[in-house]
XYZ file of C-alpha atoms in Angstrom:
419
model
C 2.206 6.628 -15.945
C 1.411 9.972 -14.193
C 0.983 10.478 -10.196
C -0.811 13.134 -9.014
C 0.637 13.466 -5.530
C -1.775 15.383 -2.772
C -0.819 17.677 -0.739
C -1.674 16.242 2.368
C -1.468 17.795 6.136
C 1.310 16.107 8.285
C 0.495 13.045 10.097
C 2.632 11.289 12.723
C 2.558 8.132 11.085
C 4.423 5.792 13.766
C 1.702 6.716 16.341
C -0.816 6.207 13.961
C 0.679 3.345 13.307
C 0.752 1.718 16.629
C -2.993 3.044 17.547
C -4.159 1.381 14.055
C -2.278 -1.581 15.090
C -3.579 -1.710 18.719
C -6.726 -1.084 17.285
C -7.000 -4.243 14.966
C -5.066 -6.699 17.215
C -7.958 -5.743 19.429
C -10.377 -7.013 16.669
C -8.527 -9.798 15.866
C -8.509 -11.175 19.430
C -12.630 -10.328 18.963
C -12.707 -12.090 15.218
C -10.990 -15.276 16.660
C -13.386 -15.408 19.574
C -16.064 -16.815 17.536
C -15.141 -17.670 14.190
C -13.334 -20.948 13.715
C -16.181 -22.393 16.138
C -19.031 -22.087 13.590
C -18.546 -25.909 12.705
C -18.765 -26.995 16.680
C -21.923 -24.381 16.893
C -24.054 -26.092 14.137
C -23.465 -29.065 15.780
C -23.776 -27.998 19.777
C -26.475 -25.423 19.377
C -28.168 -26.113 16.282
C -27.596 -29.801 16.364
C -26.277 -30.691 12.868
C -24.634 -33.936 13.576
C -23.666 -35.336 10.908
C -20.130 -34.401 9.904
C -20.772 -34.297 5.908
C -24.032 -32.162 6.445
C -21.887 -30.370 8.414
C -19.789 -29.466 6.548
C -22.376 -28.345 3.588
C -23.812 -25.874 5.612
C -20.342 -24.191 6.998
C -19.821 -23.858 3.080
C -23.156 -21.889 2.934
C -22.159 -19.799 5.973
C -19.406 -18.697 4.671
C -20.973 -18.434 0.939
C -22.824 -16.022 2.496
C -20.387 -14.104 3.956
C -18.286 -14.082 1.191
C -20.888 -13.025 -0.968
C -21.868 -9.810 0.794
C -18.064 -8.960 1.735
C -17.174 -9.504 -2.217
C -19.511 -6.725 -3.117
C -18.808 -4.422 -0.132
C -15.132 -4.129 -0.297
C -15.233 -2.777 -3.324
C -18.171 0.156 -2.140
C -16.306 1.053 0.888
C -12.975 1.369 -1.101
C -14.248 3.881 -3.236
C -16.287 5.632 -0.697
C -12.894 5.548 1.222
C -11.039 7.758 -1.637
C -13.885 10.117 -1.489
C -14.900 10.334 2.155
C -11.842 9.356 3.989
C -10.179 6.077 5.063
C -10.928 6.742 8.992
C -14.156 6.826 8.336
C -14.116 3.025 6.811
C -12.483 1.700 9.812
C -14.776 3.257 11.985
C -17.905 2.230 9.879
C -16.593 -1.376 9.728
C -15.417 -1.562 13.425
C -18.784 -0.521 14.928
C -20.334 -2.682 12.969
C -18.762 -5.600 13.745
C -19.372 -5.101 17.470
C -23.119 -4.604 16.486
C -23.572 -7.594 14.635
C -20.770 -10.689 15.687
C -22.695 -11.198 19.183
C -26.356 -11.731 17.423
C -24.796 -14.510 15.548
C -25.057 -16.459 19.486
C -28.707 -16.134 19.412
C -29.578 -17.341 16.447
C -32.107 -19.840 15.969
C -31.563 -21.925 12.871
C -29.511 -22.215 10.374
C -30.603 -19.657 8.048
C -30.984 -16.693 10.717
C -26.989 -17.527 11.375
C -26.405 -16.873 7.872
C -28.526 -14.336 7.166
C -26.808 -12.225 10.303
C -23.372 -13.346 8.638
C -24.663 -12.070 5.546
C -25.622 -8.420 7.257
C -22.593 -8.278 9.254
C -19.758 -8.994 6.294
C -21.143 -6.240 4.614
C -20.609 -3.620 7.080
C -18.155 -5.074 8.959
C -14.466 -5.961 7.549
C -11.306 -3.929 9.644
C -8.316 -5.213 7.706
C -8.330 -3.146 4.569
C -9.188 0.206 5.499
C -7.169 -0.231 8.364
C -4.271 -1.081 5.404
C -5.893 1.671 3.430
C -5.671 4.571 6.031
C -1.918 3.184 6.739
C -0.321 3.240 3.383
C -2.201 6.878 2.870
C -0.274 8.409 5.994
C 3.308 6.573 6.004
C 6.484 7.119 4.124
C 6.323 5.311 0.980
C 9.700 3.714 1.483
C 8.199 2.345 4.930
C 5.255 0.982 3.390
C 6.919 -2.549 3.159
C 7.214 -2.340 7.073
C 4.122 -0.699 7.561
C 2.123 -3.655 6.139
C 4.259 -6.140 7.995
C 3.721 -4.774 11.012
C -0.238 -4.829 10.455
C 0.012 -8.290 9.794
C 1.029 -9.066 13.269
C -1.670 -7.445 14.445
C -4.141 -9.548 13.030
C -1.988 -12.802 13.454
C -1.168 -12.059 17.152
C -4.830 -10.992 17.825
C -6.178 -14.035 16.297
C -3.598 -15.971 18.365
C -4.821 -15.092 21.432
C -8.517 -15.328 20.207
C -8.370 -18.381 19.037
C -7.243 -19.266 22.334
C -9.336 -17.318 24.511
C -12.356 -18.092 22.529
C -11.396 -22.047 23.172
C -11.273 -21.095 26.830
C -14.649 -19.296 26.782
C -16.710 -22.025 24.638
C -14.885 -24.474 26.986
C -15.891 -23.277 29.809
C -18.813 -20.707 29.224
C -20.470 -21.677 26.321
C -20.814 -20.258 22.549
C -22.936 -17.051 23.642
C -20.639 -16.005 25.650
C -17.884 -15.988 23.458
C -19.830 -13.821 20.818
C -20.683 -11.094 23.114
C -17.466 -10.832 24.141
C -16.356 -11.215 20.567
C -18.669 -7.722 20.037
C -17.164 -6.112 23.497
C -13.746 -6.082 22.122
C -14.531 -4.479 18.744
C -16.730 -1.742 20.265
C -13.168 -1.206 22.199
C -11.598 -0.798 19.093
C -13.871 1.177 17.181
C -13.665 3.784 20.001
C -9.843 3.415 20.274
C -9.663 4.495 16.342
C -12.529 6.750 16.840
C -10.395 8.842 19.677
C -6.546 8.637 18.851
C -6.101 7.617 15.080
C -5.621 10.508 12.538
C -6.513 10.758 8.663
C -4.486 13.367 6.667
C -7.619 12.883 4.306
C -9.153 16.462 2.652
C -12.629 15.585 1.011
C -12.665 19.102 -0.827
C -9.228 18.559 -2.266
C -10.070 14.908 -3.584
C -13.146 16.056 -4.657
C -11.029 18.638 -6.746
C -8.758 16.445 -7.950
C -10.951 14.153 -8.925
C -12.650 17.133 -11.345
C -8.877 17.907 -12.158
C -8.076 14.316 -13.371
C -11.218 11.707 -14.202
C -10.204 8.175 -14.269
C -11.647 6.357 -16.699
C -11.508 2.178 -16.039
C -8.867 1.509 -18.436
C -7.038 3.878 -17.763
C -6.769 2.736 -13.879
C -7.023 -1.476 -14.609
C -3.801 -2.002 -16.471
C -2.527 -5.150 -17.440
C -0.364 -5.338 -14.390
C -3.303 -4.478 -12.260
C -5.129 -7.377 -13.667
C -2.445 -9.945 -13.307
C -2.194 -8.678 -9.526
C -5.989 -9.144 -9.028
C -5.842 -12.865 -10.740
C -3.272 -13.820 -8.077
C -5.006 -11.880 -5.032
C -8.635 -14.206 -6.293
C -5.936 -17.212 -6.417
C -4.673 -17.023 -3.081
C -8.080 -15.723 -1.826
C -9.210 -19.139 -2.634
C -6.185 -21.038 -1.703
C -6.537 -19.486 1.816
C -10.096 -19.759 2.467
C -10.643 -23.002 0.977
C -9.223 -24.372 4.431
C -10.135 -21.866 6.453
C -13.998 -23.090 7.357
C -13.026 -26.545 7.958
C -9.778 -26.518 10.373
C -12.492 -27.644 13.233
C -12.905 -30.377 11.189
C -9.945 -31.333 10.590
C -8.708 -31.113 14.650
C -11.681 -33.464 15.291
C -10.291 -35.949 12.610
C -6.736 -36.068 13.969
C -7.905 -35.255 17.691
C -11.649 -36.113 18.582
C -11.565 -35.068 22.454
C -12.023 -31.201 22.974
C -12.273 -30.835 19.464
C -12.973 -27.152 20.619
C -10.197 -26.354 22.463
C -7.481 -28.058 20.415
C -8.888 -26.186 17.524
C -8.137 -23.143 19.470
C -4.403 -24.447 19.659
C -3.946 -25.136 16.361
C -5.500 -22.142 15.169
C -2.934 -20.273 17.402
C 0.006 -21.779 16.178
C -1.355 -20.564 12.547
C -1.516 -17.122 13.811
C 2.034 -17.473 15.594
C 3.334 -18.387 12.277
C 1.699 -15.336 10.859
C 3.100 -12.929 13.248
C 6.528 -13.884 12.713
C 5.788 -13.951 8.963
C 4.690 -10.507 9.395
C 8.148 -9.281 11.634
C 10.674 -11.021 8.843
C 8.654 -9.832 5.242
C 8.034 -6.917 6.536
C 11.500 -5.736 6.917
C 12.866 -7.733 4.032
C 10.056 -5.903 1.760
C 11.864 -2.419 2.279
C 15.234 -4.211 1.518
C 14.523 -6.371 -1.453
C 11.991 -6.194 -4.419
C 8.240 -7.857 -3.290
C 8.819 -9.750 -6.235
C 11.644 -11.744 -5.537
C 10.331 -13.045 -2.156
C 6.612 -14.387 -4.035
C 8.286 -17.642 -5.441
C 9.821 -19.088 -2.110
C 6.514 -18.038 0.000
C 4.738 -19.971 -3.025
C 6.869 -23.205 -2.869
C 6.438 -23.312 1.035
C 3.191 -22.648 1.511
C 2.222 -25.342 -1.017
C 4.020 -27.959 0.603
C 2.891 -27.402 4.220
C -0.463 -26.668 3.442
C -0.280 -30.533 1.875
C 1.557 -32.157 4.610
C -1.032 -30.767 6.649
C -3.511 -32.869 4.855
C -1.981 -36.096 6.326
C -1.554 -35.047 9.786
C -1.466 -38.304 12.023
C -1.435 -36.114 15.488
C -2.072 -33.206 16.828
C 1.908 -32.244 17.310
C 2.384 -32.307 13.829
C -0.632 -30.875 12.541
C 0.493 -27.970 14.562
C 4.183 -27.882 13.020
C 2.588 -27.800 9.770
C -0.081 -25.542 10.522
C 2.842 -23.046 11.573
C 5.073 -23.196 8.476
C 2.336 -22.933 6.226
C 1.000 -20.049 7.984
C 4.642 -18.267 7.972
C 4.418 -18.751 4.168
C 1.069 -17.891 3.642
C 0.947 -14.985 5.801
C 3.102 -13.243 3.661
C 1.594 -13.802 0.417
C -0.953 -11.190 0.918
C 0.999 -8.576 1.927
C 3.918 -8.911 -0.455
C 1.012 -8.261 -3.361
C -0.461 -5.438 -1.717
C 3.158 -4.141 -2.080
C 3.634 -4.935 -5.374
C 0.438 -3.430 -6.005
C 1.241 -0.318 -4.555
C 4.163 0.090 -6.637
C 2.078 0.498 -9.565
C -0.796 2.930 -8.673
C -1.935 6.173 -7.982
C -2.252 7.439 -4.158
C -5.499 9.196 -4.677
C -6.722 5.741 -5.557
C -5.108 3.681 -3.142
C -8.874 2.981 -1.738
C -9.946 1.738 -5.010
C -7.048 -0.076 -5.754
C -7.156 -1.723 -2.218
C -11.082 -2.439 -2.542
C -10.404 -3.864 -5.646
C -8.082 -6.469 -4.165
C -9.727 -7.518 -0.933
C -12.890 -7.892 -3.513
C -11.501 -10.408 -5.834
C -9.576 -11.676 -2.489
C -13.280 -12.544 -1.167
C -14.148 -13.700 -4.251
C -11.991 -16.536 -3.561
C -13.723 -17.304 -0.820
C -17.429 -17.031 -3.043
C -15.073 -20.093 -5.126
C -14.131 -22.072 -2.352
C -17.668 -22.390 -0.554
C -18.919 -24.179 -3.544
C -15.219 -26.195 -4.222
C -14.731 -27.171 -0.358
C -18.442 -28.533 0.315
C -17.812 -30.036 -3.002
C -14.532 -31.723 -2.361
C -15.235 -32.338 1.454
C -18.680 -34.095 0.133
C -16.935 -36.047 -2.340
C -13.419 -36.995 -0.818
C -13.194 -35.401 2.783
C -11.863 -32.779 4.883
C -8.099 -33.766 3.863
C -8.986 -33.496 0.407
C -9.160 -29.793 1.029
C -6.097 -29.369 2.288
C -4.194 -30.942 -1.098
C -6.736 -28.521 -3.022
C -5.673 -25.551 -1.577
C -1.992 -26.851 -1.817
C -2.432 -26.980 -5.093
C -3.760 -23.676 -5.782
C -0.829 -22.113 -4.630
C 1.272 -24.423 -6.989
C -0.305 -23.229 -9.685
C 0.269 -19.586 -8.864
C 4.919 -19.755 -9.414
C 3.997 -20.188 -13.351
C 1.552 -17.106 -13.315
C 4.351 -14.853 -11.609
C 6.219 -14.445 -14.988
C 3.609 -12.823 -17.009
C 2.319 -10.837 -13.686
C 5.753 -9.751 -13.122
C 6.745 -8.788 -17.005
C 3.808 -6.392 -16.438
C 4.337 -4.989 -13.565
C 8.415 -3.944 -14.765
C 6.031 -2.084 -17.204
C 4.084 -0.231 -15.203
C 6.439 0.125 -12.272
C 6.289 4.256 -11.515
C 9.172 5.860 -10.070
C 8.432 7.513 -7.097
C 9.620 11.108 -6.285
C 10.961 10.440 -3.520
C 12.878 7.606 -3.670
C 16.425 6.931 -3.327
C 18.713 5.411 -5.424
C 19.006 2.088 -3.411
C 15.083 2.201 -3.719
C 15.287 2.652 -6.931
C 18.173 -0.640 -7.666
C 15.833 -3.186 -5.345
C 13.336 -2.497 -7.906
C-alpha cells in the first residue's frame, strides 16, 4: 500500500498536545456532571419508579443517543479530512455546551430523549480531539499521544463523576446540567484560542483530485477486522455503562447518587492510569501484543463486578476492569493507524467511533433486554462475555493487519522490529 504524505506546516505538537488535553479533561469533568445520573433523574424528576421500567427507558435514552452519534461520527470524520480537524472539535464542543444543560428542563420522557438525540449528533469531543492529535504529532509518538488523551477523559470524568454527585447531592439535577454546559463552553473557547491545525483545505482538496479513493480500495480486510472488534468492544463497554446507577443502588441503596459518583470515579482512576502505562508501552512494544492480556482482564473484572456484595469491592472491581478496558480502545486506534493513509485519518477515525457507537445502538436493545429478563447483574456477565469472545477474533484480525502493515518513512529500525 501507497502513502501519500502531505506536506504540512509545522505544528508544536506537545503544546497542542497539552491545550487539546486541557481542553477535553475540561469536557470530561462537564460529561460526568450529568451523565451517569440519567437513571436517578427519571426517577427524581420524572418520577419513573419502578426499577425495571426504569431501566427500559435508560435503554431508549441512550438508543437514542447512540443512534444519532452512530450516523454523525462518520459525517464529521469525513468533513474533518476535508475541512479540518479543529474545526470538528470546535463544532462538537460548542455544541455540547448548547445542548447538555436543556436536558435539566425537560419535561417528559420523550423531550429528554429527543434533546439527547439533537445533542449526540453535534456534540461528541473525543475523536476529533484524537483526530486533530494523531494529524499534528510524530508518528512514533502517536502511541503516547493517545495515552495521554485517555487520561484526559478518565481524569475529567473522575472528578465529574464526583463533582456532579456533590452538585445533585446538594443542589439538585438542574444545576448540575448547566454547569455540565458552563464547562464545555470553557473548552470550546480554550480550543477555539490556543489549539493549532496544520490542516490546508486547498492542498487536500488537491490531493484528493490527485488520488480518488474508491471504498475498496480504503476498507481492506484488516480495516474490517479492526472495525468488527471496535463494534465488539463498543458494545461490551456500553452495555454497562447506562446501568452502573443501578447497580450502586443494588449493592448500596442509601445515596444511591453519590456513591454512584464514587464508583464511577474509581472507573475513571483506573482509566487514567491505564492511559499513563499503555501509552508508553504502545511506543515500546507492538499494539498487538498488549490486546490479549487487556482482553483476559477486562473480562474477568467486568464479571466479578456482577456479584459485588459491597460497595468496597464493587469499587476494586470497577477499577481493574476499567484499567483493562481503558486501554482497549486506544491500543486499536493504534493498530489502526498503522495501516492507513494520513489524509484519511478522519475517515478512518469516523469510521471507528461509528461502528464503536454502533455498539452502543446493540446494547440498548440487549441491556433492557437482559436487565428485563434477568437483572442489572446479568449485564455485567454479558458484557464480560463480549470481551471473551473478542481473544479468538485477534488471530484472523491480526494475520491481516501483518498484511497490510505500511512501513513508515520515517521510522527507525527499532520501530520497525516492535512491529
Amino acid at each position: 500500500m501507497e502513502i501519500a504524505v502531505l506536506p504540512t506546516p509545522r505544528v508544536n505538537w506537545k503544546m497542542n498536545l497539552f491545550i487539546i488535553w486541557l481542553s477535553q479533561f475540561l469536557a470530561m469533568v462537564g460529561f460526568g456532571c450529568c451523565m451517569p445520573f440519567i437513571p436517578l433523574l427519571l426517577k427524581e424528576n420524572l418520577h419513573i419508579d419502578d426499577p425495571n421500567v426504569r431501566g427500559v427507558y435508560t435503554s431508549i435514552y441512550y438508543l437514542a443517543s447512540m443512534l444519532s452519534l452512530c450516523v454523525a461520527t462518520s459525517v464529521w470524520g469525513v468533513l474533518a479530512d476535508r475541512f479540518g480537524r479543529k474545526l470538528m472539535l470546535l463544532r462538537a464542543s460548542y455544541a455540547a455546551a448548547l445542548f447538555y444543560p436543556l436536558l435539566a428542563f425537560a419535561p417528559n420522557f420523550w423531550v429528554l430523549a429527543s434533546i439527547r438525540f439533537v445533542c449526540s449528533f453535534f456534540s461528541g469531543t473525543v475523536n476529533p480531539a484524537q483526530t486533530l492529535l494523531i494529524a499534528t504529532s510524530p508518528s512514533e509518538k502517536h502511541g503516547w499521544v493517545l495515552g495521554v488523551l485517555s487520561t484526559a477523559v478518565s481524569s475529567g470524568n473522575m472528578l465529574g463523576y464526583l463533582l456532579g454527585g456533590l452538585l445533585v447531592d446538594r443542589f439538585g439535577y438542574t444545576c448540575a446540567f448547566v454547569t455540565c454546559g458552563a464547562i464545555y463552553l470553557t473548552s470550546a473557547i480554550l480550543v477555539h484560542i490556543f489549539a493549532r491545525d496544520d490542516f490546508s483545505v486547498a492542498l487536500a482538496k488537491k490531493q484528493r483530485a490527485k488520488s480518488p479513493h474508491k471504498f475498496k480500495d480504503v476498507a481492506t480486510p484488516a480495516v474490517i477486522w479492526l472495525l468488527v472488534m471496535f463494534l465488539l468492544v463498543g458494545v461490551s463497554t456500553r452495555l454497562i455503562q447506562p446501568y452502573m446507577a443501578l447497580l450502586v443502588e443494588r449493592v448500596q441503596a442509601e445515596r444511591a447518587a453519590f456513591y454512584t459518583g464514587i464508583v464511577s470515579s474509581a472507573s475513571s482512576l483506573g482509566g487514567f492510569f491505564s492511559g499513563l502505562c499503555l501509552g508508553w508501552l504502545c511506543d515500546r512494544f507492538a499494539p498487538r501484543k498488549l490486546l490479549l492480556p487487556l482482553l483476559i482482564i477486562g473480562g474477568i473484572f467486568t464479571a466479578a463486578m456482577a456479584y459485588s456484595t459491597n460497595i468496597a469491592m464493587l469499587i476494586i472491581t470497577k477499577f481493574v476492569a476499567a484499567f483493562a478496558g481503558g486501554g482497549i480502545k486506544p491500543v486499536l486506534q493504534l493498530m489502526l493507524t498503522k495501516i492507513t493513509r494520513p489524509e484519511l485519518r478522519g475517515t478512518y477515525f469516523g469510521w471507528s467511533g461509528s461502528v464503536n457507537t454502533a455498539g452502543g445502538i446493540v446494547c440498548s436493545f440487549l441491556g433492557g433486554s437482559v436487565i428485563w429478563l434477568t437483572d442489572v447483574r446479568g449485564v455485567y456477565m454479558a458484557a464480560a462475555l463480549i470481551l471473551i469472545i473478542m481473544i479468538p477474533l485477534m488471530i484472523p484480525t491480526v494475520r491481516a493487519i501483518k498484511k497490510e502493515f505500511v512501513v513508515d518513512p520515517d521510522a527507525t529500525a527499532k520501530d520497525l522490529k516492535k512491529e
